[in-house]
Amino acid sequence: MNWQEVKKIAKERLKPYCRVCPVCNGVVCSGEVPGMGGVGTGSSFRSNIEALNKYKLNLSAIHDVKQPDTSIEIFKQPLSLPVMAAPVTGSTYNMGGAVTEEIYAQEVIAGSLMAGTVGWTGDGADPLMYGSGIEAIKMNNGKGIPIIKPRAQDEIIKRIRQAEDAGAVAVGIDIDGAGLITMALKGQPVSPKSPKEIEEVVKSTKLPFILKGIMTVKEAEIAYNLGISAIVVSNHGGRVLDHTPGVADVLPEITEKLKGKITIIADGGVRSGADVLKLLALGADCVLIGRPVIIAVFGGGREALKLYFETIKNDLKQAMLLTGVGSVKNVSKDILRV
């Protein structure tokens, strides 16, 4: 199995929802929600790619780095690379259904573990979506992270209890899911949350709590003050609000204020190990990858996902070697040029 074969199979299985373009940049699929594109004009999806592409890497080969270290620890979990699989649901109405919700969740969790990292699972209009993720996490000794939509408080807490029962590594809310078209179409009530409401759900569990969908310094500071364990700087893949900036545009402002105080994860437009290194240089502790993970799973299941993560890891090592970065735990912004 190689990555080109995986992409070829995925292209057939994802028709017509995803074309598996040579470069996954949101151009061809603009406005296709449900589907794989960005909402409206698709500019928010494209902004993630464009924001990363603005940064260049300073080539450096006169240094002592021989064996770059890509390992980190997140939520007391050792990871072989600073990359995890983003939470994704909606196989039927976003991806065509060639892979079911249950199988998708199982392959993401198992494939991530095979690669030495952790998969995240999502929530959606059909109860099967969150439940599939919980079951997949249970099947793998709790080695997964379920993310819940910003539902009514009692509904969130009910799902937190399921995460606890599954022995999950952590749990969280994708707060930006308040604007998801697909949830609205299915009659599922989701909404923004007040600081008081967030504090209530954080205090309802002893699990590390994640708030995904942070795009401003102000909300990052609110999250920190509410006792959040980790934030994910993310515009939801450009799928909830048109005309947002890219993640790499806002990440430096957030990390300047909160680096070292709270775990900061970045999610948006990562397509290579070099992209991973750029986000680490901008202050992220770890990154999430979404759409390419979907392609891997649809194209070859857990084995293809393991292959994909290994490819990203090798690409990251090469980028580190040629920028003089010895460890992903300490990446200087000096390796970047705008």
Coordinates of C-alpha atoms in Angstrom, one line a residue:
M1 CA 0.0 0.0 0.0
N2 CA 1.3 3.5 -0.9
W3 CA -0.3 6.9 -0.5
Q4 CA -1.2 7.3 -4.1
E5 CA -3.1 4.0 -4.1
V6 CA -4.9 5.1 -1.0
K7 CA -5.9 8.4 -2.6
K8 CA -7.2 6.6 -5.7
I9 CA -9.4 4.3 -3.7
A10 CA -10.6 7.2 -1.5
K11 CA -11.5 9.2 -4.6
E12 CA -13.9 6.5 -5.8
R13 CA -15.5 6.0 -2.4
L14 CA -15.9 9.7 -1.6
K15 CA -17.6 10.6 -4.9
P16 CA -19.1 13.2 -5.4
Y17 CA -18.5 14.7 -1.9
C18 CA -14.7 14.9 -2.2
R19 CA -12.6 14.9 -5.3
V20 CA -9.4 14.1 -3.4
C21 CA -7.6 17.0 -5.2
P22 CA -3.9 17.0 -5.7
V23 CA -3.8 19.8 -3.2
C24 CA -6.6 19.8 -0.6
N25 CA -7.1 23.6 -0.4
G26 CA -10.9 24.2 -0.5
V27 CA -11.0 25.7 -4.0
V28 CA -13.0 23.0 -5.9
C29 CA -15.4 22.3 -3.0
S30 CA -16.1 25.9 -2.0
G31 CA -19.6 26.2 -0.4
E32 CA -20.2 22.4 -0.3
V33 CA -21.7 22.0 3.2
P34 CA -23.0 19.3 3.6
G35 CA -20.0 17.9 1.9
M36 CA -16.3 18.5 2.5
G37 CA -16.0 22.2 1.6
G38 CA -16.0 25.4 3.4
V39 CA -19.2 27.3 4.1
G40 CA -20.4 30.1 1.9
T41 CA -17.7 31.3 -0.4
G42 CA -15.3 28.8 1.2
S43 CA -12.9 31.6 2.1
S44 CA -12.4 30.4 5.7
F45 CA -11.2 26.9 4.5
R46 CA -8.9 28.6 2.0
S47 CA -7.6 31.0 4.6
N48 CA -6.2 28.2 6.7
I49 CA -4.1 27.0 3.7
E50 CA -3.1 30.5 2.7
A51 CA -2.2 31.6 6.2
L52 CA 0.2 28.6 6.5
N53 CA 1.6 29.2 3.0
K54 CA 2.6 32.7 3.9
Y55 CA 5.3 31.3 6.3
K56 CA 8.5 30.0 4.8
L57 CA 11.1 27.9 6.5
N58 CA 14.7 29.1 6.9
L59 CA 17.0 26.4 5.5
S60 CA 19.8 25.6 7.9
A61 CA 22.3 22.7 7.7
I62 CA 25.2 24.0 9.9
H63 CA 24.2 22.7 13.3
D64 CA 24.5 19.7 15.6
V65 CA 21.0 18.1 15.1
K66 CA 21.4 14.6 13.7
Q67 CA 18.3 12.7 15.0
P68 CA 15.3 15.1 15.5
D69 CA 13.0 14.0 18.3
T70 CA 9.3 14.2 17.3
S71 CA 7.8 12.8 20.5
I72 CA 5.7 14.7 23.0
E73 CA 3.3 14.1 25.8
I74 CA -0.3 15.4 25.8
F75 CA -2.8 14.7 28.6
K76 CA -0.2 12.3 30.1
Q77 CA -0.2 10.4 26.9
P78 CA 3.1 9.8 25.1
L79 CA 2.8 10.5 21.4
S80 CA 5.3 9.6 18.7
L81 CA 4.6 12.8 16.8
P82 CA 2.8 16.1 17.7
V83 CA -0.2 15.3 15.5
M84 CA -3.6 13.8 16.3
A85 CA -6.6 12.9 14.2
A86 CA -9.3 15.6 14.4
P87 CA -12.9 14.8 15.4
V88 CA -15.0 14.1 12.3
T89 CA -18.6 12.8 11.9
G90 CA -21.2 12.8 9.2
S91 CA -20.0 9.9 7.0
T92 CA -23.4 9.6 5.3
Y93 CA -24.2 13.3 4.5
N94 CA -20.7 14.7 4.3
M95 CA -18.8 11.8 2.7
G96 CA -21.3 9.5 0.9
G97 CA -21.4 6.7 3.5
A98 CA -19.1 4.2 1.9
V99 CA -17.6 3.9 5.3
T100 CA -20.1 3.9 8.2
E101 CA -19.9 6.1 11.3
E102 CA -19.0 3.1 13.4
I103 CA -16.3 1.8 11.2
Y104 CA -14.9 5.3 10.6
A105 CA -14.5 5.9 14.4
Q106 CA -13.0 2.5 14.9
E107 CA -10.4 2.9 12.2
V108 CA -9.4 6.4 13.3
I109 CA -8.9 5.3 16.9
A110 CA -7.1 2.1 16.0
G111 CA -5.0 3.6 13.2
S112 CA -3.9 6.5 15.3
L113 CA -2.8 4.2 18.1
M114 CA -0.9 2.0 15.5
A115 CA 1.0 5.2 14.6
G116 CA 1.7 6.1 18.2
T117 CA -0.8 8.9 18.5
V118 CA -4.4 9.5 19.6
G119 CA -7.6 9.9 17.6
W120 CA -10.4 12.2 18.5
T121 CA -14.0 11.4 17.8
G122 CA -17.0 13.8 17.2
D123 CA -20.6 14.4 17.8
G124 CA -23.5 15.1 15.4
A125 CA -27.2 15.2 14.7
D126 CA -27.6 11.4 14.8
P127 CA -26.9 9.9 18.3
L128 CA -25.1 7.1 16.5
M129 CA -22.3 9.5 15.7
Y130 CA -21.2 10.3 19.3
G131 CA -22.0 6.8 20.4
S132 CA -19.8 5.3 17.6
G133 CA -16.9 7.3 18.9
I134 CA -17.5 6.2 22.5
E135 CA -17.6 2.6 21.5
A136 CA -14.4 2.9 19.5
I137 CA -12.7 4.4 22.5
K138 CA -13.9 1.6 24.7
M139 CA -12.7 -1.0 22.3
N140 CA -9.2 0.6 22.6
N141 CA -8.9 0.9 26.3
G142 CA -10.0 4.5 26.5
K143 CA -7.3 5.7 24.1
G144 CA -9.3 8.4 22.4
I145 CA -10.8 11.9 22.9
P146 CA -14.5 12.5 22.3
I147 CA -15.7 16.0 21.5
I148 CA -19.3 17.1 22.1
K149 CA -21.3 19.7 20.3
P150 CA -22.5 22.8 22.3
R151 CA -25.9 21.2 23.1
A152 CA -28.1 21.9 26.1
Q153 CA -26.2 21.6 29.4
D154 CA -27.8 18.4 30.5
E155 CA -27.1 16.8 27.1
I156 CA -23.4 17.8 27.3
I157 CA -23.1 16.4 30.8
K158 CA -24.8 13.2 29.8
R159 CA -22.2 12.7 27.1
I160 CA -19.3 13.6 29.5
R161 CA -20.5 10.7 31.7
Q162 CA -20.3 8.4 28.7
A163 CA -16.7 9.6 28.0
E164 CA -15.8 8.9 31.7
D165 CA -17.3 5.5 31.5
A166 CA -15.3 4.8 28.4
G167 CA -12.1 5.7 30.2
A168 CA -11.3 8.5 27.7
V169 CA -8.1 10.4 27.8
A170 CA -9.9 13.8 27.9
V171 CA -13.2 15.3 26.8
G172 CA -14.3 18.6 25.3
I173 CA -16.7 20.8 23.4
D174 CA -16.2 22.2 19.9
I175 CA -17.8 25.5 20.9
D176 CA -17.7 26.7 17.2
G177 CA -20.1 23.8 16.4
A178 CA -22.9 26.3 17.5
G179 CA -23.0 27.4 13.8
L180 CA -23.0 24.1 12.0
I181 CA -25.5 24.0 9.1
T182 CA -25.7 20.2 9.3
M183 CA -26.8 20.3 12.9
A184 CA -29.5 22.9 12.1
L185 CA -30.7 20.9 9.2
K186 CA -31.2 17.9 11.4
G187 CA -33.2 19.8 14.1
Q188 CA -30.5 19.5 16.8
P189 CA -30.4 22.5 19.1
V190 CA -26.9 23.9 19.6
S191 CA -25.8 27.4 20.6
P192 CA -23.0 29.5 21.9
K193 CA -22.2 29.1 25.6
S194 CA -21.7 31.7 28.3
P195 CA -18.7 31.6 30.5
K196 CA -20.9 30.4 33.4
E197 CA -22.2 27.5 31.3
I198 CA -18.7 26.5 30.2
E199 CA -17.6 26.6 33.9
E200 CA -20.5 24.3 34.8
V201 CA -19.5 21.6 32.4
V202 CA -15.8 21.9 33.2
K203 CA -16.5 21.4 36.9
S204 CA -18.7 18.4 36.1
T205 CA -15.8 16.1 35.4
K206 CA -12.2 15.3 36.5
L207 CA -11.2 14.6 32.9
P208 CA -8.9 17.1 31.2
F209 CA -11.4 19.5 29.5
I210 CA -10.8 20.9 26.0
L211 CA -12.5 23.8 24.3
K212 CA -12.2 23.6 20.5
G213 CA -13.0 26.5 18.2
I214 CA -11.0 29.4 19.8
M215 CA -10.0 32.1 17.3
T216 CA -9.3 35.2 19.5
V217 CA -7.0 36.2 22.4
K218 CA -10.0 37.3 24.4
E219 CA -11.7 33.9 24.2
A220 CA -8.5 32.0 24.8
E221 CA -8.0 34.0 28.1
I222 CA -11.6 33.3 29.1
A223 CA -11.0 29.6 28.6
Y224 CA -7.8 29.8 30.6
N225 CA -9.6 31.6 33.5
L226 CA -12.3 29.0 33.5
G227 CA -9.9 26.2 34.2
I228 CA -9.8 24.7 30.7
S229 CA -6.9 22.2 30.2
A230 CA -6.5 22.8 26.5
I231 CA -7.8 25.0 23.7
V232 CA -7.9 24.2 20.0
V233 CA -7.3 27.2 17.8
S234 CA -9.7 26.3 15.0
N235 CA -12.3 27.8 12.6
H236 CA -13.9 24.4 12.3
G237 CA -12.2 23.7 9.0
G238 CA -13.9 26.8 7.6
R239 CA -17.3 25.0 7.9
V240 CA -19.2 27.3 10.3
L241 CA -18.5 31.0 9.4
D242 CA -17.5 32.5 6.1
H243 CA -14.6 35.1 6.0
T244 CA -12.7 34.1 9.1
P245 CA -8.9 34.5 9.2
G246 CA -6.8 31.4 8.9
V247 CA -5.6 29.6 12.1
A248 CA -1.9 30.5 11.5
D249 CA -3.0 34.2 11.3
V250 CA -4.4 34.2 14.9
L251 CA -2.3 31.6 16.6
P252 CA 0.8 33.8 17.3
E253 CA -1.4 36.3 19.2
I254 CA -2.8 33.6 21.3
T255 CA 0.4 31.8 22.1
E256 CA 2.1 35.1 22.9
K257 CA -0.3 35.5 25.8
L258 CA -0.8 31.9 26.9
K259 CA 2.1 29.7 25.9
G260 CA 3.1 27.6 28.9
K261 CA -0.1 28.3 30.8
I262 CA -2.5 26.1 28.9
T263 CA -2.1 23.4 26.3
I264 CA -2.5 25.0 22.8
I265 CA -3.5 22.8 19.9
A266 CA -3.8 24.1 16.3
D267 CA -6.3 22.8 13.8
G268 CA -6.5 24.1 10.2
G269 CA -5.0 23.3 6.8
V270 CA -2.1 21.0 7.9
R271 CA -1.1 19.0 4.9
S272 CA 2.6 18.2 5.5
G273 CA 5.2 17.8 8.2
A274 CA 6.5 21.2 7.2
D275 CA 3.0 22.6 8.1
V276 CA 3.2 20.9 11.4
L277 CA 6.6 22.5 12.1
K278 CA 5.3 26.0 11.2
L279 CA 2.4 25.8 13.7
L280 CA 4.8 24.5 16.4
A281 CA 7.1 27.5 15.6
L282 CA 4.1 29.8 16.0
G283 CA 3.6 28.4 19.5
A284 CA 1.3 25.4 19.2
D285 CA 2.0 22.3 21.4
C286 CA 0.4 19.9 19.0
V287 CA -1.8 19.9 15.8
L288 CA -4.9 18.2 14.6
I289 CA -5.5 17.0 11.0
G290 CA -8.9 16.4 9.6
R291 CA -9.6 16.0 5.9
P292 CA -6.5 14.0 5.0
V293 CA -7.4 11.6 7.8
I294 CA -10.8 11.1 6.1
I295 CA -9.0 10.3 2.8
A296 CA -6.7 7.8 4.6
V297 CA -9.6 5.9 6.3
F298 CA -11.8 5.8 3.2
G299 CA -8.8 4.7 1.1
G300 CA -7.5 2.0 3.3
G301 CA -8.7 2.0 6.9
R302 CA -6.4 1.9 9.9
E303 CA -3.4 0.7 7.9
A304 CA -3.7 3.6 5.5
L305 CA -4.0 6.0 8.5
K306 CA -0.9 4.5 10.1
L307 CA 0.9 5.0 6.7
Y308 CA -0.3 8.6 6.6
F309 CA 0.8 9.5 10.0
E310 CA 4.2 7.8 9.4
T311 CA 4.5 9.9 6.2
I312 CA 3.8 13.1 8.1
K313 CA 6.3 12.1 10.8
N314 CA 9.1 11.4 8.3
D315 CA 8.3 14.7 6.5
L316 CA 8.4 16.5 9.9
K317 CA 11.8 14.9 10.7
Q318 CA 13.2 16.1 7.4
A319 CA 11.9 19.6 8.0
M320 CA 13.4 19.6 11.5
L321 CA 16.8 18.3 10.2
L322 CA 17.0 21.1 7.6
T323 CA 16.0 23.9 10.0
G324 CA 18.1 22.8 12.9
V325 CA 15.3 21.8 15.3
G326 CA 16.3 19.1 17.7
S327 CA 12.9 18.5 19.4
V328 CA 9.3 19.4 18.7
K329 CA 9.1 20.4 22.4
N330 CA 11.3 23.5 21.6
V331 CA 10.7 25.0 18.2
S332 CA 11.9 28.6 17.8
K333 CA 10.0 31.1 15.7
D334 CA 13.3 32.1 14.2
I335 CA 13.0 29.2 11.8
L336 CA 10.2 31.1 10.0
R337 CA 10.3 33.8 7.4
V338 CA 7.2 35.7 6.2

